[in-house]
Amino acid sequence: MDWGASNPAIAQGFPWPIRCATIKLKEKRLRRVRLPLGWLCCASGSWAAFRYHETEGNPLFLTELARSLVQSGALLQDQEGCWQLITEEISPAHWPENLREMIEASLRRAPTRAQNLLGPMAVIGHTTELPMLREMLHQPEERLLDRLDELCKGGLIVEREGQYQFHHEVIRQVVYEGLSADRKRLWHRKAGQTLEILYADRLDELSGELARHFERAQLWEKAAIYAERAGMR
């Protein structure tokens, strides 16, 4: 790994260097792919975020993602031999079908009553707390805890100091993409309204998150208000 001044991220002015991993592919013409785990240089020459939690360093996910991106043409090699990501965002559509099928099969194995928590959790974002789910779903804490325990036992989510998150970001993405457009709008609206209720004294701090939820809920006026507040921070 290159941690010196020659590192592209340092040269571009980022406060942290690129962390890279070399992935070996079976294809004869594509022996090795050098993937940045933090940031990738796009073909346009601009920098785009490639979130580390897309793979969270999991070798299987990282290898499968690299192979899928190359095959789809989203990851190309330039004249200098560097691999560049030319898509704006990594989504479940870029993951190989067999990996998505594995995740979807795991989701189907979860008890139906527990599955009902997955959609709201995927919409809320990376982490979820019990008060947020309680307010959004209007269900008793004990019932919610039982269902969260079932999801933990099934390996779909993990609990860390009262915060719940998907075992892997890819699982959250697959759940989110499986929601209908109307369902996404509904849960984003409820997530935004719940944040306003629970954290009325932290609205400026959460303004970016609130703007995102209300934008995706298509509540444009509220989204604009919070986006403006976020821009003033």
Coordinates of C-alpha atoms in Angstrom, one line a residue:
M1 CA 0.0 0.0 0.0
D2 CA 1.2 3.5 -0.9
W3 CA 0.8 5.8 2.1
G4 CA 3.2 8.5 0.9
A5 CA 2.8 11.8 -0.9
S6 CA 2.6 10.0 -4.3
N7 CA -0.7 8.4 -3.2
P8 CA -3.4 9.8 -5.6
A9 CA -5.7 10.7 -2.7
I10 CA -2.9 12.8 -1.0
A11 CA -2.2 14.4 -4.4
Q12 CA -5.8 15.4 -4.8
G13 CA -5.9 17.0 -1.4
F14 CA -7.8 14.3 0.5
P15 CA -6.9 14.1 4.2
W16 CA -6.5 10.4 4.0
P17 CA -4.8 8.1 1.6
I18 CA -6.4 5.5 -0.7
R19 CA -6.5 2.1 0.8
C20 CA -6.1 -0.4 -2.0
A21 CA -6.4 -4.1 -2.4
T22 CA -5.3 -6.3 -5.3
I23 CA -8.0 -8.8 -6.5
K24 CA -7.0 -11.8 -8.7
L25 CA -9.5 -12.7 -11.4
K26 CA -9.6 -16.0 -13.3
E27 CA -10.1 -14.4 -16.7
K28 CA -6.8 -14.6 -18.6
R29 CA -7.0 -11.0 -19.9
L30 CA -7.8 -9.6 -16.4
R31 CA -5.3 -11.1 -14.0
R32 CA -5.4 -8.5 -11.4
V33 CA -7.6 -5.6 -10.4
R34 CA -6.3 -2.9 -8.0
L35 CA -9.3 -1.5 -6.2
P36 CA -9.3 1.5 -3.9
L37 CA -11.4 0.7 -0.8
G38 CA -12.0 4.4 0.1
W39 CA -11.9 6.4 -3.1
L40 CA -11.7 5.6 -6.8
C41 CA -10.7 7.9 -9.7
C42 CA -13.4 8.2 -12.2
A43 CA -12.8 8.1 -16.0
S44 CA -13.8 11.8 -16.1
G45 CA -10.8 12.6 -13.9
S46 CA -13.0 13.7 -11.0
W47 CA -13.2 11.8 -7.7
A48 CA -16.2 9.8 -6.6
A49 CA -16.8 8.2 -3.3
F50 CA -16.7 4.5 -3.2
R51 CA -17.9 3.7 0.3
Y52 CA -15.8 1.1 2.1
H53 CA -19.0 -0.4 3.6
E54 CA -20.1 -1.6 0.1
T55 CA -17.8 -4.6 0.8
E56 CA -16.6 -3.8 4.3
G57 CA -13.4 -5.6 3.3
N58 CA -15.1 -8.9 2.9
P59 CA -12.8 -10.8 0.4
L60 CA -15.7 -12.7 -1.2
F61 CA -17.8 -9.5 -1.7
L62 CA -14.8 -7.5 -2.9
T63 CA -13.8 -10.1 -5.4
E64 CA -17.3 -10.7 -6.7
L65 CA -18.0 -7.0 -7.0
A66 CA -14.7 -6.4 -8.9
R67 CA -15.5 -9.2 -11.3
S68 CA -19.1 -8.0 -11.8
L69 CA -17.9 -4.4 -12.4
V70 CA -15.4 -5.4 -15.0
Q71 CA -17.9 -7.6 -16.8
S72 CA -20.5 -4.8 -16.9
G73 CA -18.0 -2.3 -18.2
A74 CA -18.3 -0.1 -15.0
L75 CA -14.6 -0.7 -14.1
L76 CA -12.2 -0.1 -17.0
Q77 CA -8.4 -0.1 -17.4
D78 CA -6.8 3.1 -18.7
Q79 CA -3.7 3.5 -20.8
E80 CA -1.5 3.5 -17.8
G81 CA -2.9 0.2 -16.5
C82 CA -4.9 1.7 -13.7
W83 CA -8.4 0.5 -13.1
Q84 CA -11.0 3.3 -12.9
L85 CA -14.6 3.2 -11.8
I86 CA -16.9 5.0 -14.3
T87 CA -20.2 4.7 -12.6
E88 CA -21.5 7.3 -10.1
E89 CA -22.9 4.9 -7.6
I90 CA -22.5 1.2 -6.6
S91 CA -26.0 -0.4 -6.3
P92 CA -27.3 -4.0 -6.0
A93 CA -27.6 -4.0 -9.8
H94 CA -23.8 -4.2 -9.9
W95 CA -23.6 -7.2 -7.7
P96 CA -23.5 -10.6 -9.4
E97 CA -26.8 -12.4 -9.6
N98 CA -25.7 -15.4 -7.5
L99 CA -24.7 -13.1 -4.6
R100 CA -28.0 -11.3 -4.7
E101 CA -29.8 -14.6 -4.8
M102 CA -27.9 -15.8 -1.7
I103 CA -28.9 -12.7 0.2
E104 CA -32.5 -12.9 -0.9
A105 CA -32.7 -16.5 0.2
S106 CA -31.4 -15.5 3.6
L107 CA -34.1 -12.8 3.8
R108 CA -36.8 -15.3 3.0
R109 CA -35.7 -17.6 5.7
A110 CA -36.4 -15.0 8.4
P111 CA -39.7 -15.3 10.2
T112 CA -42.4 -13.2 8.5
R113 CA -43.1 -11.1 11.6
A114 CA -39.4 -10.2 11.8
Q115 CA -39.1 -9.5 8.0
N116 CA -41.5 -6.6 8.5
L117 CA -38.7 -4.7 10.3
L118 CA -36.2 -5.0 7.5
G119 CA -37.9 -2.4 5.2
P120 CA -38.0 0.4 7.7
M121 CA -34.5 -0.4 8.9
A122 CA -33.1 -0.3 5.3
V123 CA -34.8 3.1 4.8
I124 CA -33.5 4.6 8.1
G125 CA -29.9 4.0 7.0
H126 CA -26.8 2.4 8.4
T127 CA -27.8 2.1 12.0
T128 CA -31.2 2.0 13.8
E129 CA -32.2 2.5 17.4
L130 CA -35.1 1.0 19.2
P131 CA -36.9 4.3 19.9
M132 CA -36.8 5.1 16.2
L133 CA -38.5 1.8 15.3
R134 CA -41.0 2.1 18.1
E135 CA -42.1 5.5 17.0
M136 CA -42.2 4.6 13.3
L137 CA -44.1 1.3 13.7
H138 CA -46.1 2.1 16.8
Q139 CA -45.3 -1.3 18.3
P140 CA -44.4 -2.3 21.9
E141 CA -40.7 -2.4 22.7
E142 CA -40.9 -6.0 23.9
R143 CA -42.4 -7.1 20.6
L144 CA -39.8 -5.2 18.6
L145 CA -37.0 -6.6 20.7
D146 CA -38.2 -10.2 20.0
R147 CA -38.2 -9.6 16.3
L148 CA -34.8 -7.9 16.4
D149 CA -33.5 -10.9 18.3
E150 CA -34.8 -13.2 15.5
L151 CA -33.1 -11.1 12.9
C152 CA -29.8 -11.2 14.9
K153 CA -30.1 -15.0 15.3
G154 CA -30.6 -15.3 11.5
G155 CA -27.4 -13.4 10.9
L156 CA -29.2 -10.5 9.0
I157 CA -28.5 -7.8 11.6
V158 CA -26.1 -7.2 14.5
E159 CA -26.6 -5.3 17.7
R160 CA -23.9 -3.0 19.2
E161 CA -24.5 -1.1 22.3
G162 CA -28.2 -0.5 21.6
Q163 CA -27.7 0.2 17.9
Y164 CA -28.9 -2.2 15.3
Q165 CA -27.4 -2.5 11.8
F166 CA -27.4 -4.9 8.9
H167 CA -24.8 -7.5 9.1
H168 CA -23.5 -6.2 5.8
E169 CA -24.3 -3.0 3.9
V170 CA -25.1 -5.1 0.8
I171 CA -28.0 -6.8 2.7
R172 CA -29.4 -3.4 3.4
Q173 CA -29.1 -2.4 -0.2
V174 CA -30.9 -5.5 -1.4
V175 CA -33.7 -5.0 1.1
Y176 CA -34.0 -1.3 0.1
E177 CA -34.1 -2.0 -3.7
G178 CA -36.7 -4.7 -3.1
L179 CA -39.2 -2.1 -1.7
S180 CA -41.8 -0.6 -4.1
A181 CA -41.5 3.1 -4.9
D182 CA -44.6 3.8 -2.8
R183 CA -43.3 1.9 0.2
K184 CA -40.0 3.8 0.0
R185 CA -41.8 7.1 0.0
L186 CA -43.9 6.0 3.0
W187 CA -41.0 4.9 5.1
H188 CA -38.9 7.9 4.2
R189 CA -41.7 10.2 5.3
K190 CA -42.2 8.3 8.5
A191 CA -38.4 8.3 9.2
G192 CA -38.2 12.0 8.7
Q193 CA -41.2 12.7 10.9
T194 CA -39.9 10.4 13.6
L195 CA -36.5 12.2 13.6
E196 CA -38.3 15.5 14.1
I197 CA -40.3 14.1 17.0
L198 CA -37.5 12.3 18.8
Y199 CA -34.7 14.7 18.2
A200 CA -36.4 18.1 18.2
D201 CA -33.4 19.6 19.9
R202 CA -31.0 18.3 17.2
L203 CA -32.7 19.3 14.0
D204 CA -29.7 21.3 12.8
E205 CA -27.3 18.5 13.4
L206 CA -29.6 16.0 11.6
S207 CA -30.6 18.5 8.8
G208 CA -28.8 16.6 6.1
E209 CA -30.4 13.3 7.0
L210 CA -33.8 15.0 7.3
A211 CA -33.4 16.6 3.8
R212 CA -32.6 13.1 2.4
H213 CA -35.6 11.5 3.9
F214 CA -38.0 14.2 2.9
E215 CA -36.6 14.4 -0.6
R216 CA -37.1 10.7 -1.1
A217 CA -40.6 11.1 0.4
Q218 CA -41.2 13.7 -2.3
L219 CA -42.0 16.3 0.3
W220 CA -40.1 19.0 -1.6
E221 CA -40.7 22.0 0.6
K222 CA -39.5 20.3 3.8
A223 CA -36.6 18.8 1.9
A224 CA -35.5 22.3 0.7
I225 CA -35.8 23.8 4.2
Y226 CA -33.6 21.1 5.7
A227 CA -31.2 21.2 2.8
E228 CA -30.7 24.9 3.3
R229 CA -30.1 24.4 7.0
A230 CA -27.6 21.6 6.3
G231 CA -25.8 24.0 3.8
M232 CA -25.5 26.6 6.5
R233 CA -23.7 24.3 9.0

